Coordinates of C-alpha atoms in Angstrom, one line a residue:
L4 CA 110.4 125.4 75.2
C5 CA 110.3 128.3 72.3
I6 CA 114.0 126.4 71.6
L7 CA 112.3 123.1 70.9
D8 CA 109.7 123.9 68.8
W9 CA 108.5 127.4 68.2
G10 CA 105.2 126.0 67.0
M11 CA 104.3 125.0 70.3
T12 CA 103.9 128.4 71.3
L13 CA 100.7 131.1 71.1
G14 CA 100.0 134.6 72.8
V15 CA 97.4 134.2 75.5
P16 CA 94.4 137.2 75.1
Q17 CA 94.3 138.2 78.7
D18 CA 91.4 137.4 79.0
L19 CA 91.9 134.3 78.7
Q20 CA 95.1 134.2 80.9
Y21 CA 92.4 135.7 83.7
S22 CA 90.3 132.6 83.2
L23 CA 92.9 130.0 83.1
I24 CA 93.9 131.7 86.6
E25 CA 90.3 131.9 87.7
F26 CA 89.6 128.1 86.7
I27 CA 93.3 127.0 88.7
A28 CA 92.1 128.8 91.5
H29 CA 88.5 127.3 91.9
V30 CA 89.9 123.6 91.6
N31 CA 92.5 124.4 94.2
A32 CA 89.4 125.6 96.1
E33 CA 87.4 122.5 95.4
D34 CA 84.6 125.5 94.2
Y35 CA 82.5 122.9 92.1
A36 CA 79.4 125.8 92.1
A37 CA 82.2 128.4 89.9
M38 CA 83.7 126.0 87.8
P39 CA 80.7 125.9 85.2
D40 CA 81.3 129.0 84.6
D41 CA 85.0 128.7 84.2
F42 CA 84.3 125.7 81.3
V43 CA 82.3 128.5 79.6
R44 CA 84.5 131.3 79.9
L45 CA 87.9 128.9 78.9
G46 CA 85.7 127.9 75.7
F47 CA 85.4 124.3 76.9
T48 CA 81.5 124.5 77.0
P49 CA 78.8 126.0 74.8
P50 CA 77.4 129.0 77.1
E51 CA 74.1 127.2 76.1
Q52 CA 75.0 124.2 78.2
L53 CA 75.7 126.6 80.9
E54 CA 72.9 125.1 83.0
R55 CA 73.0 121.7 81.8
V56 CA 76.5 121.4 83.6
R57 CA 75.5 123.2 86.8
A58 CA 73.0 120.0 87.3
S59 CA 75.8 117.7 86.3
N60 CA 78.6 116.3 88.4
L61 CA 81.1 116.2 86.1
T62 CA 82.7 119.4 87.5
E63 CA 83.6 116.9 91.0
G64 CA 85.2 114.3 88.8
L65 CA 87.3 116.8 86.8
S66 CA 88.8 118.4 89.6
F67 CA 89.2 114.7 91.2
V68 CA 91.6 114.0 88.0
L69 CA 93.4 117.1 87.5
R70 CA 94.0 117.1 91.6
Q71 CA 96.0 114.0 90.6
L72 CA 97.5 115.2 87.6
S73 CA 98.9 118.1 90.5
Q74 CA 100.7 116.1 91.9
G75 CA 103.2 114.8 89.7
G76 CA 105.1 111.5 88.2
G77 CA 103.4 111.5 85.6
G78 CA 100.9 108.6 84.4
K79 CA 102.1 105.6 86.3
K80 CA 102.0 107.3 89.6
L81 CA 98.4 108.8 88.9
Q82 CA 97.3 105.1 88.1
A83 CA 99.0 104.1 91.5
R84 CA 97.2 107.4 93.3
V85 CA 93.7 106.2 92.0
R86 CA 94.0 102.6 93.1
D87 CA 95.0 104.4 96.1
E88 CA 92.2 106.6 96.7
W89 CA 89.2 103.4 95.2
R90 CA 91.4 101.3 98.2
E91 CA 90.3 104.1 101.0
Q92 CA 86.7 104.3 99.5
Y93 CA 85.8 100.4 98.4
D94 CA 88.5 98.6 100.6
P95 CA 89.7 100.2 103.8
G96 CA 91.0 96.8 105.0
G97 CA 92.8 95.9 102.1
L98 CA 91.8 92.5 101.5
L99 CA 90.5 93.0 98.1
S100 CA 92.8 91.8 95.0
K101 CA 92.4 94.4 92.1
E102 CA 90.2 92.7 90.0
E103 CA 87.8 92.3 92.9
L104 CA 88.6 96.1 93.5
R105 CA 87.8 97.0 90.3
A106 CA 84.2 94.7 90.3
K107 CA 83.5 96.9 93.6
V108 CA 84.1 100.1 91.4
R109 CA 82.2 99.3 88.7
E110 CA 79.0 98.4 91.3
G111 CA 79.8 102.0 92.7
F112 CA 79.2 103.7 89.5
Y113 CA 76.4 101.1 88.6
A114 CA 75.2 102.6 92.0
Q115 CA 75.3 106.5 90.8
A116 CA 74.1 105.7 87.6
R117 CA 70.9 104.1 89.9
T118 CA 70.4 107.3 91.8
Q119 CA 70.0 109.3 89.0
L120 CA 67.6 106.7 87.1
E121 CA 65.7 107.0 90.3
A122 CA 65.6 110.9 90.8
D123 CA 64.0 111.0 86.8
G124 CA 61.2 109.3 88.7
V125 CA 62.4 105.4 87.0
E126 CA 61.9 102.7 90.1
G127 CA 63.8 99.4 90.5
A128 CA 65.9 100.4 87.5
S129 CA 67.8 97.0 86.0
V130 CA 71.3 96.5 84.8
M131 CA 70.5 97.3 81.1
D132 CA 68.8 100.4 82.2
V133 CA 72.1 101.0 83.5
Q134 CA 73.8 100.8 80.8
N135 CA 71.7 103.2 78.7
V136 CA 71.7 106.5 81.2
M137 CA 75.4 105.5 81.3
E138 CA 75.3 105.9 77.5
K139 CA 73.4 108.6 77.8
M140 CA 75.7 110.3 80.0
Q141 CA 78.3 109.8 77.9
Q142 CA 76.2 111.1 74.6
R143 CA 75.5 114.2 77.6
N144 CA 79.0 114.9 78.1
R145 CA 80.3 115.3 74.0
E146 CA 76.9 118.0 74.0
L147 CA 78.5 120.1 77.3
F148 CA 82.3 119.9 76.1
Q149 CA 84.1 121.2 73.5
V150 CA 87.9 121.3 72.9
P151 CA 89.2 124.7 72.2
P152 CA 92.3 125.3 69.6
Y153 CA 94.4 126.2 72.0
I154 CA 94.5 123.3 74.0
L155 CA 95.8 121.4 71.6
Y156 CA 99.4 123.8 71.9
V157 CA 98.3 123.4 75.8
A158 CA 98.6 119.6 75.5
R159 CA 101.4 119.6 73.4
A160 CA 103.7 121.7 75.3
F161 CA 102.6 120.5 78.4
S162 CA 103.6 116.6 77.9
T163 CA 106.9 117.8 75.5
L164 CA 108.0 119.6 79.4
E165 CA 106.5 117.1 81.2
G166 CA 108.1 114.3 79.6
I167 CA 111.9 116.6 80.0
G168 CA 110.9 116.4 83.4
L169 CA 110.8 113.0 84.1
S170 CA 113.3 111.9 82.6
S171 CA 115.2 113.6 85.1
N172 CA 112.8 113.5 88.0
E173 CA 110.0 110.5 88.5
D174 CA 108.2 112.9 90.7
Y175 CA 108.3 115.9 88.3
S176 CA 105.0 117.8 88.8
I177 CA 104.7 120.4 85.5
V178 CA 101.6 121.8 87.6
S179 CA 103.8 122.7 90.3
E180 CA 106.8 124.3 88.3
A181 CA 104.1 126.5 87.4
F182 CA 102.8 127.5 91.1
P183 CA 105.4 130.4 91.7
Y184 CA 104.5 131.9 88.8
L185 CA 100.7 131.9 89.4
S186 CA 101.7 133.2 93.6
K187 CA 103.5 136.1 91.9
R188 CA 100.3 136.8 90.0
L189 CA 97.9 136.7 92.4
L190 CA 99.6 138.5 94.7
T191 CA 100.7 141.4 92.6
D192 CA 97.9 141.7 89.8
D193 CA 95.8 144.6 91.2
S194 CA 92.7 143.3 88.7
P195 CA 88.9 142.5 90.4
R196 CA 89.1 138.8 89.2
A197 CA 93.0 138.1 89.8
K198 CA 91.7 139.7 93.4
A199 CA 88.5 137.4 93.7
A200 CA 90.9 134.3 92.3
L201 CA 93.2 135.3 95.1
R202 CA 90.6 135.5 97.7
S203 CA 88.8 131.6 96.7
M204 CA 92.4 130.4 96.8
V205 CA 92.6 131.7 101.0
Y206 CA 89.5 131.3 102.1
G207 CA 87.7 128.8 99.8
A208 CA 84.3 128.9 97.9
E209 CA 82.9 132.0 96.2
D210 CA 80.2 131.2 98.8
K211 CA 81.9 131.9 101.5
D212 CA 81.8 135.4 103.6
A213 CA 85.4 136.3 104.1
S214 CA 84.9 138.4 107.3
N215 CA 83.7 135.4 109.1
A216 CA 85.9 133.0 107.2
T217 CA 89.2 130.8 108.2
P218 CA 92.4 131.4 105.9
N219 CA 94.0 128.3 104.7
L220 CA 97.3 129.1 106.5
S221 CA 99.3 126.0 104.4
K222 CA 98.3 127.5 101.1
V223 CA 99.2 130.9 101.9
L224 CA 102.9 129.5 103.2
S225 CA 103.0 128.1 100.1
M226 CA 101.8 130.8 98.0
G227 CA 104.4 132.9 100.0
D228 CA 106.9 130.4 99.1
G229 CA 106.0 130.3 95.3
F230 CA 106.5 133.9 94.9
T231 CA 109.7 133.7 96.8
S232 CA 110.9 131.1 94.4
Y233 CA 110.0 132.9 91.6
S234 CA 111.5 136.3 92.8
S235 CA 114.7 134.4 92.8
A236 CA 114.4 132.8 89.7
T237 CA 113.8 135.9 87.8
A238 CA 116.0 138.1 89.8
A239 CA 118.7 138.2 86.9
V240 CA 116.1 139.1 84.8
P241 CA 116.5 141.7 83.1
Q242 CA 113.3 143.9 82.7
A243 CA 111.6 145.9 79.7
A244 CA 111.4 149.1 80.8
A245 CA 108.0 151.0 80.6
P246 CA 107.0 153.0 77.6
P247 CA 106.6 157.3 77.6
A248 CA 103.5 158.2 78.7
A249 CA 101.2 159.2 75.9
G250 CA 102.1 162.5 74.6
K251 CA 105.2 162.7 76.3
A252 CA 108.6 162.2 75.0
A253 CA 111.2 160.7 76.3
S254 CA 114.0 162.4 79.1
P255 CA 117.1 162.6 77.1
A256 CA 119.6 161.0 78.7
P257 CA 122.5 163.5 80.9
A258 CA 125.5 165.0 79.3
D259 CA 128.2 162.8 80.6
A260 CA 126.1 159.4 80.3
A261 CA 128.4 156.7 78.8
P262 CA 127.0 155.1 75.2
A263 CA 124.9 152.5 76.0

């Protein structure tokens, strides 16, 4: 990527690195309660809007989209998987046409909006009322979310890499390609934030008691495979020597050492 376009690279501060790792872990564990705090740390949500995001159901929808993206295959296969999920939910018998299925999905969206209106004390909401509240929800979403500048770099870089990958493999998933590094980071980083993210990946939501929770063995095995894959892929890459400790000079080379 650096060879293709150096303009698509930027430094990632350590705090942002941990925030990204935490968010990925929470999405993977479907820990919706933890995601609003992730949005604030990542710069998507202004801190003063945190409680409004907590009260919304936006995190579940976003998690659904990200899970679909992680399966790879680009936009066409993502649309096909979304249609399959809609059909499983609204037409398990497979009797509806595409147009009828879309109409059924729209009815579901309107029903959710009516439920929200009734929760706000509006009984017997009409279609116009539902349309109004959906417009208000769209406006609210614009207030709750903003696009931090670094995301433009990430999106541009990911779209370039995914395009290259899909040209040779129609099932390519850039999220899957990044998983080995994530596994290595979670399994070797001793920071409290990395350990908490690892716990979310293995045991699920943060409010669970790890002493009583059952680890997800499939995720444990996937992370082990990812760690092995990353270690094998980077084994030939020379590691940078650690700098000497403060106040100490580097040890001189032995007299019989060969010159570099």
